[in-house]
XYZ file of C-alpha atoms in Angstrom:
430
model
C 43.855 116.957 37.389
C 40.618 117.626 35.630
C 37.502 117.362 37.483
C 36.717 113.686 36.069
C 39.997 112.053 37.502
C 39.251 113.826 40.835
C 36.129 112.553 40.968
C 37.602 109.168 40.548
C 40.224 109.739 42.901
C 37.613 110.735 45.447
C 36.040 107.559 44.587
C 38.807 105.573 45.527
C 39.215 107.068 48.657
C 36.035 106.500 49.641
C 36.094 102.972 48.863
C 39.414 101.887 49.555
C 40.402 102.931 53.314
C 41.757 101.115 56.507
C 39.859 98.721 58.519
C 40.537 97.143 61.818
C 38.671 93.920 61.915
C 35.793 92.390 59.989
C 33.498 95.166 58.557
C 30.265 93.799 59.709
C 31.278 93.505 63.673
C 33.209 96.779 63.139
C 29.977 98.277 61.766
C 28.134 97.294 64.868
C 30.900 98.544 67.089
C 30.799 102.151 65.435
C 27.359 102.279 65.584
C 27.285 101.760 69.219
C 30.181 103.762 69.691
C 28.427 106.979 68.560
C 25.881 106.257 70.945
C 27.629 106.153 73.741
C 29.565 108.999 72.978
C 26.592 110.947 72.462
C 25.273 109.709 75.596
C 28.105 110.362 77.509
C 28.263 114.281 76.372
C 24.614 114.276 77.721
C 25.407 112.785 80.935
C 28.848 114.939 81.254
C 30.611 111.955 81.654
C 34.476 110.539 80.568
C 33.076 107.220 79.989
C 30.093 105.245 80.863
C 30.019 103.070 83.769
C 28.799 99.509 83.944
C 25.735 99.742 84.663
C 24.452 100.318 80.858
C 22.338 98.261 78.209
C 23.299 97.966 74.632
C 20.422 96.808 71.981
C 21.692 96.311 68.611
C 19.158 95.330 65.465
C 20.890 94.470 62.487
C 20.016 93.252 58.685
C 20.292 89.571 58.188
C 23.664 90.005 56.235
C 25.309 91.982 58.949
C 24.316 89.027 61.258
C 25.708 86.528 58.507
C 29.218 87.912 58.384
C 29.198 89.053 61.931
C 28.532 85.729 63.918
C 31.948 83.389 63.340
C 34.509 86.075 62.402
C 37.240 86.752 65.264
C 37.206 90.137 66.624
C 40.702 91.582 66.875
C 42.828 91.317 69.780
C 39.673 89.682 72.125
C 40.336 85.995 71.161
C 36.293 86.031 70.965
C 33.891 86.034 68.095
C 30.446 87.451 67.181
C 28.573 90.972 67.363
C 28.159 90.976 71.413
C 31.457 91.725 72.218
C 31.933 93.948 69.163
C 29.327 95.983 70.610
C 30.253 95.972 73.851
C 33.492 97.031 72.935
C 32.044 100.029 70.993
C 30.297 101.175 73.912
C 33.414 101.026 76.414
C 36.378 101.907 74.366
C 35.393 102.583 70.325
C 35.968 106.287 69.225
C 33.694 106.898 66.013
C 36.147 109.450 64.480
C 38.323 106.491 63.887
C 35.550 105.082 61.397
C 36.266 101.344 60.498
C 39.164 101.596 63.076
C 36.651 102.365 65.789
C 38.334 99.670 67.894
C 41.795 101.043 67.769
C 42.282 102.409 71.273
C 41.532 98.980 72.764
C 43.704 98.144 75.839
C 43.591 95.006 78.601
C 41.210 97.098 80.993
C 38.631 98.149 78.371
C 38.561 94.143 76.769
C 38.028 93.219 80.387
C 34.937 95.813 80.832
C 33.298 94.688 77.486
C 33.801 90.994 78.195
C 31.895 91.996 82.024
C 28.819 93.279 79.744
C 28.729 90.428 77.571
C 28.891 87.878 80.684
C 26.233 90.176 82.436
C 24.337 89.835 79.315
C 24.160 93.800 78.833
C 24.179 93.089 74.811
C 21.090 92.441 72.939
C 21.561 91.486 69.296
C 18.266 91.125 67.003
C 17.488 91.027 63.185
C 16.137 94.273 62.247
C 12.795 94.528 60.158
C 14.661 96.655 56.975
C 14.938 96.611 53.279
C 18.313 97.337 53.446
C 20.907 94.879 53.073
C 23.708 96.593 55.013
C 21.704 97.973 58.337
C 22.706 98.401 62.073
C 20.658 100.305 64.511
C 22.551 100.568 67.755
C 21.161 102.235 71.215
C 22.988 102.538 74.318
C 20.922 102.994 77.552
C 22.031 104.221 81.078
C 19.189 104.265 83.620
C 16.434 106.433 81.786
C 18.559 107.942 79.161
C 19.358 106.705 76.087
C 21.237 107.555 72.658
C 21.117 105.489 69.192
C 22.914 105.678 65.960
C 21.916 104.224 62.573
C 24.040 103.036 59.658
C 22.688 102.272 56.130
C 24.386 100.717 52.974
C 27.800 101.257 53.846
C 29.737 100.217 56.606
C 30.488 103.608 58.283
C 27.725 105.519 56.633
C 26.123 106.938 59.688
C 22.500 108.316 58.821
C 20.927 109.039 62.097
C 21.886 110.078 65.553
C 19.224 110.441 68.366
C 19.241 111.550 72.223
C 15.850 109.856 73.495
C 13.309 110.737 70.866
C 15.404 113.859 69.696
C 16.798 113.820 66.283
C 20.299 114.856 66.697
C 21.382 114.194 62.910
C 19.534 112.769 59.674
C 21.295 112.517 56.242
C 19.503 113.709 53.214
C 18.520 111.670 50.072
C 21.474 110.495 48.505
C 21.899 112.211 45.041
C 21.821 110.463 41.415
C 25.833 110.420 41.414
C 25.815 108.771 44.862
C 23.104 106.209 44.080
C 25.430 105.365 41.066
C 28.158 104.092 43.194
C 30.778 104.077 40.696
C 29.772 107.348 38.765
C 28.987 105.489 35.534
C 32.633 104.202 35.072
C 33.789 101.802 32.363
C 36.221 99.303 32.234
C 37.720 101.416 29.042
C 37.574 104.718 31.448
C 39.252 102.513 34.287
C 42.223 101.282 32.171
C 42.844 104.713 30.668
C 42.753 106.555 34.027
C 44.966 103.732 35.647
C 47.779 104.105 32.775
C 47.409 107.775 32.116
C 47.246 109.513 35.636
C 50.011 111.834 36.899
C 51.871 109.213 39.023
C 51.861 111.796 42.072
C 47.999 111.775 41.799
C 47.907 107.876 42.298
C 50.768 106.922 44.608
C 48.756 106.835 47.618
C 47.181 103.360 46.434
C 50.561 101.799 47.493
C 49.132 102.055 51.244
C 47.773 98.615 49.716
C 50.847 97.342 50.354
C 52.096 99.322 53.161
C 49.020 97.832 55.217
C 48.441 94.097 53.448
C 51.739 92.991 53.080
C 52.545 93.058 56.827
C 49.265 91.406 57.574
C 50.094 88.703 54.835
C 53.347 88.159 56.839
C 51.594 87.894 60.073
C 48.972 85.189 58.875
C 52.661 83.361 57.791
C 54.103 83.265 60.704
C 51.343 83.282 63.349
C 48.974 79.955 63.956
C 45.746 81.894 62.569
C 42.516 80.427 61.697
C 43.049 77.280 59.149
C 46.606 78.285 58.551
C 45.906 78.341 54.486
C 48.328 80.553 53.392
C 51.243 78.586 55.666
C 49.917 75.300 54.127
C 50.198 76.134 50.878
C 53.611 77.784 51.305
C 55.363 75.332 53.469
C 53.790 72.150 50.813
C 55.376 69.446 52.466
C 54.147 67.334 49.599
C 55.745 69.393 47.040
C 51.788 69.524 45.121
C 52.025 73.138 44.701
C 55.438 73.551 43.670
C 57.671 76.631 43.809
C 56.002 79.194 41.205
C 54.227 82.398 41.171
C 50.512 81.072 41.670
C 51.552 79.142 44.975
C 53.236 82.032 46.220
C 50.308 84.322 45.506
C 47.652 82.194 46.799
C 49.694 81.620 49.922
C 50.405 85.190 50.580
C 46.682 86.377 50.125
C 45.255 83.536 51.932
C 47.397 84.333 54.904
C 46.370 87.765 55.372
C 43.006 86.555 55.326
C 43.941 83.851 57.714
C 45.114 86.488 60.434
C 42.394 88.653 59.765
C 39.616 86.450 60.196
C 40.897 84.877 63.167
C 41.308 88.385 65.164
C 44.709 90.016 64.305
C 45.229 93.330 65.311
C 46.715 94.665 62.114
C 44.041 96.714 59.978
C 43.538 95.700 56.287
C 43.125 97.819 53.487
C 39.495 97.521 52.324
C 37.906 97.785 49.431
C 33.916 98.547 48.849
C 33.402 98.046 52.829
C 35.294 94.760 53.112
C 38.873 93.714 54.213
C 38.977 90.528 52.711
C 38.138 92.042 49.180
C 40.917 94.841 49.959
C 43.174 91.699 50.501
C 42.267 89.862 47.528
C 42.448 92.679 45.065
C 45.634 94.012 46.169
C 47.966 91.349 47.408
C 48.340 88.949 44.229
C 48.863 91.987 42.268
C 51.672 93.102 44.895
C 53.121 89.675 44.920
C 53.492 89.776 40.944
C 55.131 92.862 41.539
C 57.671 91.744 44.032
C 58.236 88.383 42.299
C 58.919 90.125 38.655
C 60.630 93.235 40.140
C 57.904 95.492 39.081
C 58.683 99.214 40.315
C 56.418 101.464 42.562
C 54.838 103.546 39.426
C 53.800 100.716 37.695
C 52.347 98.830 40.634
C 50.378 101.526 41.838
C 48.882 101.849 38.063
C 48.162 98.170 38.423
C 46.672 98.516 41.571
C 44.596 101.588 40.559
C 43.071 99.459 37.738
C 42.447 96.296 40.056
C 40.711 98.238 42.826
C 38.633 100.082 40.436
C 37.539 97.020 38.541
C 36.408 95.542 42.010
C 34.734 98.836 42.763
C 33.084 99.012 39.705
C 31.472 95.288 39.561
C 30.310 95.817 43.527
C 28.428 98.431 42.277
C 26.147 96.182 40.704
C 25.806 93.905 43.631
C 24.947 96.533 46.481
C 27.068 96.281 49.706
C 26.485 92.676 50.701
C 25.132 89.873 49.274
C 25.102 86.093 48.785
C 27.582 86.354 46.284
C 31.177 85.850 47.951
C 33.040 88.821 47.718
C 36.241 87.162 46.392
C 34.690 86.838 42.912
C 34.760 90.543 42.528
C 38.111 91.174 44.327
C 39.699 88.662 42.607
C 38.504 89.737 39.354
C 40.226 92.747 40.097
C 43.075 91.334 40.794
C 43.309 89.454 37.853
C 43.035 92.483 35.555
C 46.008 94.008 37.476
C 48.199 90.789 36.730
C 46.776 90.558 33.195
C 47.912 94.677 32.510
C 51.548 93.640 34.396
C 51.990 90.801 31.952
C 51.412 93.381 29.045
C 47.645 92.480 28.555
C 45.737 95.786 27.064
C 41.901 96.370 26.797
C 40.952 93.668 24.468
C 43.014 91.332 27.129
C 41.590 92.669 30.320
C 38.124 92.212 29.209
C 38.831 88.771 28.098
C 39.938 88.280 31.727
C 36.864 89.673 33.102
C 34.933 87.220 31.136
C 37.126 84.316 32.013
C 36.683 85.186 35.509
C 32.760 85.844 34.993
C 32.618 81.928 33.578
C 34.614 80.457 36.205
C 34.051 81.201 40.055
C 30.774 82.995 39.643
C 28.163 81.627 42.238
C 30.604 80.969 44.814
C 28.464 81.880 47.959
C 29.053 83.834 51.239
C 28.237 81.868 54.063
C 29.474 84.570 56.739
C 32.656 85.765 57.675
C 34.986 83.417 59.347
C 38.557 81.675 59.294
C 36.988 79.644 56.289
C 36.851 82.738 53.926
C 40.840 82.250 53.559
C 40.214 79.005 51.456
C 37.806 81.228 49.347
C 40.179 83.781 48.730
C 42.904 81.201 47.640
C 40.680 79.791 45.071
C 39.967 83.521 43.995
C 43.570 84.156 43.437
C 43.615 80.919 41.404
C 40.975 81.260 39.422
C 42.237 85.255 38.813
C 46.131 83.806 37.500
C 44.642 80.906 35.140
C 42.006 83.611 33.800
C 44.839 86.074 33.045
C 47.275 83.562 31.611
C 44.157 82.157 29.159
C 43.329 85.666 27.904
C 47.063 86.581 27.201
C 47.406 83.776 25.349
C 43.988 84.644 23.142
C 41.760 82.364 24.897
C 37.974 83.728 26.014
C 34.861 82.142 27.363
C 32.529 82.739 24.309
C 29.371 84.953 24.357
C 27.338 81.912 23.899
C 28.231 80.449 27.443
C 25.980 80.994 30.383
C 26.049 85.111 31.383
C 28.929 86.394 29.281
C 27.737 88.728 26.784
C 29.858 90.230 23.580
C 29.566 93.553 25.475
C 32.273 93.567 28.666
C 29.549 96.159 30.749
C 26.706 93.892 29.977
C 28.591 90.766 31.259
C 29.776 92.743 34.442
C 26.047 93.661 34.814
C 24.772 90.340 34.345
C 27.145 88.956 36.889
C 25.732 91.790 39.274
C 22.277 90.532 38.340
C 22.967 86.865 39.365
C 24.719 87.858 42.500
C 22.056 90.665 43.781
C 18.864 89.463 42.083
C 19.493 85.937 41.341
C 20.624 85.025 44.747
C 17.910 86.372 47.422
C 16.990 83.339 48.140
C 20.100 81.838 48.509
C 20.646 84.241 50.902
C 17.693 83.531 53.118
C 18.446 79.897 52.985
C 22.052 80.442 54.120
C 20.874 82.644 57.386
C 18.264 80.266 58.202
C 20.794 77.215 58.160
C 23.345 79.366 60.512
C 21.086 80.650 62.858
C 19.257 77.579 63.175
C 22.353 75.652 64.313
């Protein structure tokens, strides 16, 4: 393995990781857990007693995505219970699986904190789209932790007024997000890397397929996946598109409604991790693709999503399923025999299709958007393989694929700034 391959694999490990629950409330739980651990160590306690106060300030996007989503194993939604759980049972060493040790006793203690109004959530005055500052107080003592720009990126911890840890400035490579990848390099890496070096990506299947099956059998959220699959009216039919839509939506159904199974996330989002992988895995299952070829398709789909996401930033008003389903579309295109020209055409077809789908917070309705993304992905792949591509004269599409991706990122980050503000204003005023 050469240095560049090692760097790309490191990027995948950084952006593709297990997450238990929606990552916005989980980021809150993580910051609170870190603060609580610092305070516990200072007080010499195994755990904090009930007489604590928790104050959390978050960016608008964290608030938007944390207001209505289910918290795993609680039957509750929102940031208050996530913060309380972070204090009573969170383990920061678990990262995005910070609430993995929750049990009935800790849930009862967390609910008591919420009912006693010991948790306070406010909007932070910050320019960061992804920002959490958590402070846990016990008597006159307090500890705090700050997360910025990535859901598990703790940049500062404090005990009272004393700074314990503060990260330095990001280097140029870290700021670039994806180390200057291109679609051409992504495809070359996915198809030429040693099989043993990329087989880890099959963890997408290990985590996300059980989540999908749980969504198919359980009564979660809007039951989008179950409804598509049973299709009593025969509108969807028994074909691959319906199966892929159902399986992917079912995983989102379960996750958004508080299922206790972890998802393999992509770019800080479990729903993006589900959407970028499950349609590709569904194709492999339906058409008998072996694990090595599947792993290459999953590397391709995940890296395409990471590449596009690097132009958008961690959170925006553009629904993440646009990014993730574009990655899945590329993976399916390659599995169906497409090469670089067809993959570029697939990305352009997707960019000319569902770009503009807004993110109005994480909630059970996300499964409907996921299903729409999968449908568009398969349609875009089929069109590209049949020689059809959205013209460079249409909308945001450019002859150059990298410019097209940059245009998509510009629409989602700069163009939809006001949309983001309007959505948040509507949500907090209801």
